[in-house]
Short mmCIF file of C-alpha atoms in Angstrom, two decimals:
data_model
loop_
_atom_site.label_atom_id
_atom_site.label_comp_id
_atom_site.label_asym_id
_atom_site.label_seq_id
_atom_site.Cartn_x
_atom_site.Cartn_y
_atom_site.Cartn_z
CA UNK A 1 155.94 169.72 55.10
CA UNK A 2 157.90 172.97 55.35
CA UNK A 3 155.23 174.78 53.33
CA UNK A 4 152.54 173.65 55.78
CA UNK A 5 154.58 174.78 58.78
CA UNK A 6 155.14 178.17 57.14
CA UNK A 7 151.39 178.38 56.28
CA UNK A 8 152.13 178.60 52.56
CA UNK A 9 150.24 175.35 51.94
CA UNK A 10 146.74 175.23 53.49
CA UNK A 11 145.69 171.74 52.30
CA UNK A 12 147.43 168.35 52.28
CA UNK A 13 146.62 166.33 49.15
CA UNK A 14 146.35 162.53 49.10
CA UNK A 15 145.38 159.71 46.75
CA UNK A 16 143.18 158.13 49.41
CA UNK A 17 140.35 159.12 51.72
CA UNK A 18 141.33 159.30 55.38
CA UNK A 19 138.44 158.21 57.64
CA UNK A 20 136.35 161.12 58.95
CA UNK A 21 137.11 159.97 62.51
CA UNK A 22 140.79 160.91 62.03
CA UNK A 23 141.35 164.41 63.36
CA UNK A 24 145.16 164.53 63.54
CA UNK A 25 147.92 163.12 61.37
CA UNK A 26 151.41 162.35 62.67
CA UNK A 27 153.95 162.78 59.85
CA UNK A 28 156.84 160.33 59.71
CA UNK A 29 159.83 161.79 57.85
CA UNK A 30 161.58 159.17 55.72
CA UNK A 31 165.34 158.54 55.75
CA UNK A 32 167.68 160.17 56.37
CA UNK A 33 165.57 161.86 59.10
CA UNK A 34 163.60 158.71 60.03
CA UNK A 35 161.50 160.34 62.72
CA UNK A 36 158.14 161.86 63.64
CA UNK A 37 158.42 165.58 64.31
CA UNK A 38 155.11 167.13 63.27
CA UNK A 39 151.43 166.48 63.98
CA UNK A 40 148.75 168.24 61.91
CA UNK A 41 145.11 168.69 62.80
CA UNK A 42 142.96 168.21 59.69
CA UNK A 43 139.40 168.62 58.45
CA UNK A 44 137.56 165.80 56.63
CA UNK A 45 138.40 165.26 52.96
CA UNK A 46 137.31 167.65 50.24
CA UNK A 47 137.00 166.16 46.76
CA UNK A 48 136.73 167.52 43.24
CA UNK A 49 133.70 165.51 42.23
CA UNK A 50 131.09 167.19 40.04
CA UNK A 51 129.05 169.54 42.22
CA UNK A 52 131.75 169.98 44.89
CA UNK A 53 132.80 173.54 45.61
CA UNK A 54 136.41 174.42 44.73
CA UNK A 55 139.08 174.96 47.36
CA UNK A 56 139.87 178.56 48.30
CA UNK A 57 142.97 179.49 46.31
CA UNK A 58 144.87 180.64 49.39
CA UNK A 59 147.67 178.09 49.44
CA UNK A 60 150.22 176.18 47.39
CA UNK A 61 148.55 173.55 45.21
CA UNK A 62 144.94 174.64 45.74
CA UNK A 63 144.56 176.17 42.26
CA UNK A 64 146.19 173.15 40.61
CA UNK A 65 143.81 170.85 42.52
CA UNK A 66 140.79 172.90 41.42
CA UNK A 67 141.96 173.00 37.77
CA UNK A 68 142.55 169.21 37.55
CA UNK A 69 146.11 169.81 36.36
CA UNK A 70 147.85 166.75 34.91
CA UNK A 71 150.50 166.60 37.66
CA UNK A 72 147.68 166.32 40.20
CA UNK A 73 146.01 163.24 38.64
CA UNK A 74 145.10 160.82 41.40
CA UNK A 75 145.44 163.37 44.21
CA UNK A 76 141.67 163.53 44.59
CA UNK A 77 141.40 164.23 48.32
CA UNK A 78 142.29 167.55 49.98
CA UNK A 79 142.54 167.92 53.76
CA UNK A 80 142.54 171.44 55.21
CA UNK A 81 145.28 171.81 57.82
CA UNK A 82 143.81 173.49 60.92
CA UNK A 83 146.87 173.38 63.15
CA UNK A 84 150.47 172.20 63.41
CA UNK A 85 152.26 170.87 66.50
CA UNK A 86 155.93 169.97 66.88
CA UNK A 87 157.03 167.22 69.24
CA UNK A 88 159.43 168.49 71.90
CA UNK A 89 161.46 165.31 71.40
CA UNK A 90 161.12 163.81 67.90
CA UNK A 91 160.19 160.13 67.81
CA UNK A 92 163.06 158.48 65.97
CA UNK A 93 162.74 155.16 64.19
CA UNK A 94 164.95 153.65 66.88
CA UNK A 95 162.57 154.92 69.60
CA UNK A 96 159.54 153.66 67.68
CA UNK A 97 161.12 150.20 67.53
CA UNK A 98 162.69 149.94 70.99
CA UNK A 99 160.19 151.80 73.16
CA UNK A 100 156.95 151.26 71.24
CA UNK A 101 157.51 147.87 69.59
CA UNK A 102 157.12 148.88 65.95
CA UNK A 103 158.77 146.46 63.52
CA UNK A 104 159.90 149.16 61.10
CA UNK A 105 159.01 152.59 59.74
CA UNK A 106 155.41 153.35 58.78
CA UNK A 107 154.85 152.38 55.15
CA UNK A 108 151.20 153.26 54.68
CA UNK A 109 148.32 154.95 56.45
CA UNK A 110 147.92 153.44 59.91
CA UNK A 111 146.42 154.33 63.26
CA UNK A 112 148.87 155.60 65.85
CA UNK A 113 149.38 152.79 68.37
CA UNK A 114 147.66 153.37 71.71
CA UNK A 115 150.98 153.02 73.56
CA UNK A 116 152.34 156.05 71.67
CA UNK A 117 149.21 158.12 72.31
CA UNK A 118 149.46 157.36 76.02
CA UNK A 119 153.17 158.25 76.12
CA UNK A 120 153.07 161.42 73.99
CA UNK A 121 150.65 163.89 75.58
CA UNK A 122 149.90 167.55 74.91
CA UNK A 123 152.71 168.45 77.34
CA UNK A 124 155.15 166.82 74.89
CA UNK A 125 154.00 169.04 72.00
CA UNK A 126 154.40 172.71 71.11
CA UNK A 127 151.77 174.46 69.01
CA UNK A 128 153.39 176.09 66.00
CA UNK A 129 150.09 177.52 64.72
CA UNK A 130 146.37 176.84 64.79
CA UNK A 131 143.30 178.30 63.13
CA UNK A 132 141.27 177.73 66.30
CA UNK A 133 140.85 180.43 68.96
CA UNK A 134 142.25 178.12 71.63
CA UNK A 135 144.59 175.20 71.25
CA UNK A 136 142.46 172.07 71.15
CA UNK A 137 143.59 169.22 73.35
CA UNK A 138 145.09 166.38 71.33
CA UNK A 139 142.63 163.60 70.65
CA UNK A 140 143.22 159.88 70.78
CA UNK A 141 143.41 159.26 67.02
CA UNK A 142 146.31 159.62 64.57
CA UNK A 143 147.21 158.06 61.14
CA UNK A 144 150.30 156.90 59.17
CA UNK A 145 150.35 156.61 55.36
CA UNK A 146 152.72 155.78 52.53
CA UNK A 147 154.95 158.36 50.82
CA UNK A 148 153.46 160.62 48.17
CA UNK A 149 155.52 162.31 45.47
CA UNK A 150 155.25 166.05 45.95
CA UNK A 151 157.49 168.92 44.92
CA UNK A 152 160.00 169.64 47.67
CA UNK A 153 161.33 172.93 48.95
CA UNK A 154 164.86 173.79 47.90
CA UNK A 155 165.93 174.39 51.49
CA UNK A 156 165.46 173.04 55.00
CA UNK A 157 163.23 174.70 57.58
CA UNK A 158 165.27 176.89 59.94
CA UNK A 159 164.78 178.36 63.41
CA UNK A 160 164.34 181.73 61.69
CA UNK A 161 161.40 180.34 59.69
CA UNK A 162 159.76 179.10 62.88
CA UNK A 163 160.36 182.37 64.71
CA UNK A 164 158.36 184.17 62.00
CA UNK A 165 155.29 181.96 62.62
CA UNK A 166 153.51 183.26 65.72
CA UNK A 167 156.58 182.94 67.98
CA UNK A 168 154.55 183.69 71.12
CA UNK A 169 153.05 180.20 70.80
CA UNK A 170 156.43 178.46 70.75
CA UNK A 171 158.00 177.95 74.18
CA UNK A 172 161.19 176.31 72.96
CA UNK A 173 162.80 176.99 69.65
CA UNK A 174 164.27 173.95 68.02
CA UNK A 175 165.69 173.52 64.59
CA UNK A 176 163.09 171.45 62.76
CA UNK A 177 164.90 169.88 59.84
CA UNK A 178 162.08 168.54 57.73
CA UNK A 179 162.39 166.85 54.40
CA UNK A 180 159.73 166.88 51.73
CA UNK A 181 159.29 163.14 52.30
CA UNK A 182 157.09 162.51 55.33
CA UNK A 183 154.88 159.81 56.84
CA UNK A 184 151.76 160.00 58.93
CA UNK A 185 150.95 158.03 62.14
CA UNK A 186 147.42 157.29 63.34
CA UNK A 187 146.64 156.16 66.89
CA UNK A 188 142.96 155.65 67.41
CA UNK A 189 139.96 156.70 65.44
CA UNK A 190 141.16 160.32 65.87
CA UNK A 191 144.90 160.04 65.15
CA UNK A 192 146.75 158.45 62.25
CA UNK A 193 150.31 158.22 60.89
CA UNK A 194 151.21 158.96 57.30
CA UNK A 195 154.27 159.06 55.10
CA UNK A 196 154.52 162.20 53.02
#
């Protein structure tokens, strides 16, 4: 997750195809964090089927995906990350249970419940970066998925890291302590939750 926030990783790789209707993914960070901090806007899946064009080699993992490296077996779907938002107040597991009625943490890809989408609006999010000219308004669809084994960074994301990423777009600076293990929440046909 840190590599996406720092724009070092331009695609998120998954073993499954996320429906084309999903435009944003809410990442649930597994224990010990146990919270949703980041929402990513994504493009539809790219595959490495015969005849498909390769990914641009402008980010971590893209070359390995294109070359069918052994460690990437099964990670057949690549989703370009078009923007990253941080929640002003992370949604902890306790909040998800008490306020939004979830029985436990997200364990697999799921749509973000409507009650969460109605409660967490664009006012509750800060754009960290986007590839679009203007910040798009959040849509009504988000997904959550099960954890994927990916190489983790050797350090936590710091305020200094965030300040280096288009700081004019960040109104409040918060220390985003993200682990390499994340989940994704999906609300409607546009938003989903996932575990990374």
